[in-house]
Amino acid sequence: MKRTPVSLRSFACQVLIAGCLTTAFFVAVPGVAVFAQDRGPVQRVVQGKVVDAGGAPIKGAVVYLKDSRTLAVKSYFSDDQGGYRFGQLSPNTDYEIWAENDGKKSPVKTISSFDSKSQFNINLKIEK
């Protein structure tokens, strides 16, 4: 029986292992790409209406959105129908949202990073 040098056997094993790893990589990568596409949008949107105690829309109310991580606050004036919208929000951040008008304030609502939804519809009621 002819003996193969150890260095040649070692090289052959390395080539075989590299081939297996390459095949495994190309088989696994398309699956990862498909999984990423199925996840849907990464950004979140919060929208809703500001209403009074009777349910009538309040035009010009200031809606505040506070990032609980950075403490940054965004604001938006409600439109003629009381509507507001905040887009491109991080899914990994908790937010607080409330509205103010004529010195009155709605209750503060929380949007949790543990909630997997990407779209939130939150109506804010200001008691007058």
PDB file of C-alpha atoms in Angstrom:
ATOM      1  CA  MET A   1       0.000   0.000   0.000  1.00  0.00           C
ATOM      2  CA  LYS A   2       1.336   3.376  -1.007  1.00  0.00           C
ATOM      3  CA  ARG A   3       1.575   6.025   1.706  1.00  0.00           C
ATOM      4  CA  THR A   4       0.335   9.576   1.060  1.00  0.00           C
ATOM      5  CA  PRO A   5       2.375  12.304   2.716  1.00  0.00           C
ATOM      6  CA  VAL A   6       0.650  13.899   5.727  1.00  0.00           C
ATOM      7  CA  SER A   7       0.891  17.395   4.214  1.00  0.00           C
ATOM      8  CA  LEU A   8      -0.997  16.253   1.101  1.00  0.00           C
ATOM      9  CA  ARG A   9      -3.748  14.619   3.203  1.00  0.00           C
ATOM     10  CA  SER A  10      -4.023  17.774   5.287  1.00  0.00           C
ATOM     11  CA  PHE A  11      -4.328  19.932   2.153  1.00  0.00           C
ATOM     12  CA  ALA A  12      -6.989  17.608   0.704  1.00  0.00           C
ATOM     13  CA  CYS A  13      -9.014  17.856   3.927  1.00  0.00           C
ATOM     14  CA  GLN A  14      -8.795  21.646   3.852  1.00  0.00           C
ATOM     15  CA  VAL A  15     -10.025  21.758   0.255  1.00  0.00           C
ATOM     16  CA  LEU A  16     -12.893  19.428   1.105  1.00  0.00           C
ATOM     17  CA  ILE A  17     -13.904  21.498   4.143  1.00  0.00           C
ATOM     18  CA  ALA A  18     -13.695  24.754   2.148  1.00  0.00           C
ATOM     19  CA  GLY A  19     -15.935  23.258  -0.552  1.00  0.00           C
ATOM     20  CA  CYS A  20     -18.518  22.149   2.025  1.00  0.00           C
ATOM     21  CA  LEU A  21     -18.536  25.569   3.691  1.00  0.00           C
ATOM     22  CA  THR A  22     -18.921  27.343   0.354  1.00  0.00           C
ATOM     23  CA  THR A  23     -21.854  25.125  -0.583  1.00  0.00           C
ATOM     24  CA  ALA A  24     -23.494  25.662   2.803  1.00  0.00           C
ATOM     25  CA  PHE A  25     -23.074  29.446   2.435  1.00  0.00           C
ATOM     26  CA  PHE A  26     -24.728  29.598  -0.982  1.00  0.00           C
ATOM     27  CA  VAL A  27     -27.575  27.373   0.170  1.00  0.00           C
ATOM     28  CA  ALA A  28     -28.179  29.439   3.342  1.00  0.00           C
ATOM     29  CA  VAL A  29     -27.885  32.977   1.897  1.00  0.00           C
ATOM     30  CA  PRO A  30     -30.956  32.862  -0.414  1.00  0.00           C
ATOM     31  CA  GLY A  31     -33.032  31.666   2.555  1.00  0.00           C
ATOM     32  CA  VAL A  32     -31.869  34.631   4.617  1.00  0.00           C
ATOM     33  CA  ALA A  33     -32.720  37.076   1.819  1.00  0.00           C
ATOM     34  CA  VAL A  34     -36.242  35.645   1.499  1.00  0.00           C
ATOM     35  CA  PHE A  35     -36.717  35.817   5.285  1.00  0.00           C
ATOM     36  CA  ALA A  36     -35.686  39.486   5.318  1.00  0.00           C
ATOM     37  CA  GLN A  37     -38.236  40.285   2.614  1.00  0.00           C
ATOM     38  CA  ASP A  38     -41.036  38.577   4.574  1.00  0.00           C
ATOM     39  CA  ARG A  39     -40.441  40.738   7.640  1.00  0.00           C
ATOM     40  CA  GLY A  40     -42.129  43.743   6.059  1.00  0.00           C
ATOM     41  CA  PRO A  41     -41.401  47.389   6.783  1.00  0.00           C
ATOM     42  CA  VAL A  42     -38.841  48.175   9.434  1.00  0.00           C
ATOM     43  CA  GLN A  43     -40.047  51.719  10.119  1.00  0.00           C
ATOM     44  CA  ARG A  44     -43.158  52.522  12.146  1.00  0.00           C
ATOM     45  CA  VAL A  45     -45.971  55.034  11.619  1.00  0.00           C
ATOM     46  CA  VAL A  46     -48.197  56.620  14.269  1.00  0.00           C
ATOM     47  CA  GLN A  47     -51.311  58.493  13.191  1.00  0.00           C
ATOM     48  CA  GLY A  48     -54.722  59.380  14.497  1.00  0.00           C
ATOM     49  CA  LYS A  49     -57.021  62.231  15.420  1.00  0.00           C
ATOM     50  CA  VAL A  50     -57.238  64.771  18.199  1.00  0.00           C
ATOM     51  CA  VAL A  51     -60.844  65.046  19.422  1.00  0.00           C
ATOM     52  CA  ASP A  52     -62.752  66.811  22.182  1.00  0.00           C
ATOM     53  CA  ALA A  53     -64.993  65.143  24.801  1.00  0.00           C
ATOM     54  CA  GLY A  54     -67.847  64.960  22.296  1.00  0.00           C
ATOM     55  CA  GLY A  55     -65.697  63.342  19.605  1.00  0.00           C
ATOM     56  CA  ALA A  56     -65.448  66.454  17.423  1.00  0.00           C
ATOM     57  CA  PRO A  57     -62.047  66.973  15.752  1.00  0.00           C
ATOM     58  CA  ILE A  58     -59.793  69.694  17.143  1.00  0.00           C
ATOM     59  CA  LYS A  59     -57.956  71.732  14.509  1.00  0.00           C
ATOM     60  CA  GLY A  60     -54.558  73.178  15.446  1.00  0.00           C
ATOM     61  CA  ALA A  61     -53.903  71.078  18.552  1.00  0.00           C
ATOM     62  CA  VAL A  62     -50.223  70.362  19.154  1.00  0.00           C
ATOM     63  CA  VAL A  63     -49.409  66.647  19.169  1.00  0.00           C
ATOM     64  CA  TYR A  64     -46.141  65.693  20.898  1.00  0.00           C
ATOM     65  CA  LEU A  65     -44.152  62.507  20.316  1.00  0.00           C
ATOM     66  CA  LYS A  66     -41.346  61.843  22.804  1.00  0.00           C
ATOM     67  CA  ASP A  67     -38.541  59.347  22.123  1.00  0.00           C
ATOM     68  CA  SER A  68     -38.003  57.638  25.494  1.00  0.00           C
ATOM     69  CA  ARG A  69     -34.402  56.715  24.654  1.00  0.00           C
ATOM     70  CA  THR A  70     -33.064  60.107  23.522  1.00  0.00           C
ATOM     71  CA  LEU A  71     -35.804  62.263  25.124  1.00  0.00           C
ATOM     72  CA  ALA A  72     -36.162  64.097  21.789  1.00  0.00           C
ATOM     73  CA  VAL A  73     -39.645  65.498  21.192  1.00  0.00           C
ATOM     74  CA  LYS A  74     -41.299  65.944  17.785  1.00  0.00           C
ATOM     75  CA  SER A  75     -44.446  68.011  17.377  1.00  0.00           C
ATOM     76  CA  TYR A  76     -47.217  68.294  14.811  1.00  0.00           C
ATOM     77  CA  PHE A  77     -50.249  70.591  14.462  1.00  0.00           C
ATOM     78  CA  SER A  78     -53.465  68.677  13.856  1.00  0.00           C
ATOM     79  CA  ASP A  79     -55.126  69.400  10.516  1.00  0.00           C
ATOM     80  CA  ASP A  80     -58.704  70.551   9.792  1.00  0.00           C
ATOM     81  CA  GLN A  81     -60.063  67.079  10.582  1.00  0.00           C
ATOM     82  CA  GLY A  82     -57.945  66.785  13.751  1.00  0.00           C
ATOM     83  CA  GLY A  83     -55.540  64.399  12.047  1.00  0.00           C
ATOM     84  CA  TYR A  84     -51.833  63.971  12.711  1.00  0.00           C
ATOM     85  CA  ARG A  85     -49.094  61.610  11.483  1.00  0.00           C
ATOM     86  CA  PHE A  86     -45.541  60.730  12.525  1.00  0.00           C
ATOM     87  CA  GLY A  87     -43.569  58.457  10.182  1.00  0.00           C
ATOM     88  CA  GLN A  88     -40.187  56.758  10.010  1.00  0.00           C
ATOM     89  CA  LEU A  89     -40.116  55.794  13.687  1.00  0.00           C
ATOM     90  CA  SER A  90     -37.674  53.242  15.016  1.00  0.00           C
ATOM     91  CA  PRO A  91     -39.140  49.852  15.974  1.00  0.00           C
ATOM     92  CA  ASN A  92     -36.531  49.557  18.758  1.00  0.00           C
ATOM     93  CA  THR A  93     -37.642  52.640  20.691  1.00  0.00           C
ATOM     94  CA  ASP A  94     -40.473  53.340  23.130  1.00  0.00           C
ATOM     95  CA  TYR A  95     -42.480  56.511  22.508  1.00  0.00           C
ATOM     96  CA  GLU A  96     -44.914  58.652  24.470  1.00  0.00           C
ATOM     97  CA  ILE A  97     -47.596  60.640  22.647  1.00  0.00           C
ATOM     98  CA  TRP A  98     -50.057  63.299  23.818  1.00  0.00           C
ATOM     99  CA  ALA A  99     -51.879  66.390  22.560  1.00  0.00           C
ATOM    100  CA  GLU A 100     -52.385  69.880  23.976  1.00  0.00           C
ATOM    101  CA  ASN A 101     -54.830  72.638  23.056  1.00  0.00           C
ATOM    102  CA  ASP A 102     -55.873  75.838  24.899  1.00  0.00           C
ATOM    103  CA  GLY A 103     -54.024  74.799  28.056  1.00  0.00           C
ATOM    104  CA  LYS A 104     -55.686  71.346  28.179  1.00  0.00           C
ATOM    105  CA  LYS A 105     -53.823  68.084  27.726  1.00  0.00           C
ATOM    106  CA  SER A 106     -54.848  64.584  26.637  1.00  0.00           C
ATOM    107  CA  PRO A 107     -53.723  61.539  28.602  1.00  0.00           C
ATOM    108  CA  VAL A 108     -50.244  60.308  27.624  1.00  0.00           C
ATOM    109  CA  LYS A 109     -50.232  57.087  25.576  1.00  0.00           C
ATOM    110  CA  THR A 110     -47.223  54.775  25.238  1.00  0.00           C
ATOM    111  CA  ILE A 111     -45.968  52.912  22.178  1.00  0.00           C
ATOM    112  CA  SER A 112     -43.776  50.014  23.237  1.00  0.00           C
ATOM    113  CA  SER A 113     -40.793  48.663  21.333  1.00  0.00           C
ATOM    114  CA  PHE A 114     -42.082  45.188  22.273  1.00  0.00           C
ATOM    115  CA  ASP A 115     -45.212  45.728  20.165  1.00  0.00           C
ATOM    116  CA  SER A 116     -44.442  44.256  16.740  1.00  0.00           C
ATOM    117  CA  LYS A 117     -46.946  46.388  14.811  1.00  0.00           C
ATOM    118  CA  SER A 118     -45.613  48.843  12.253  1.00  0.00           C
ATOM    119  CA  GLN A 119     -48.777  50.970  12.063  1.00  0.00           C
ATOM    120  CA  PHE A 120     -50.476  52.585  15.079  1.00  0.00           C
ATOM    121  CA  ASN A 121     -53.778  54.473  15.012  1.00  0.00           C
ATOM    122  CA  ILE A 122     -54.098  56.445  18.258  1.00  0.00           C
ATOM    123  CA  ASN A 123     -56.860  58.967  18.873  1.00  0.00           C
ATOM    124  CA  LEU A 124     -56.108  61.566  21.541  1.00  0.00           C
ATOM    125  CA  LYS A 125     -59.018  63.013  23.521  1.00  0.00           C
ATOM    126  CA  ILE A 126     -58.730  66.435  25.151  1.00  0.00           C
ATOM    127  CA  GLU A 127     -61.408  67.057  27.777  1.00  0.00           C
ATOM    128  CA  LYS A 128     -62.578  70.672  27.795  1.00  0.00           C
TER     129      LYS A 128
END
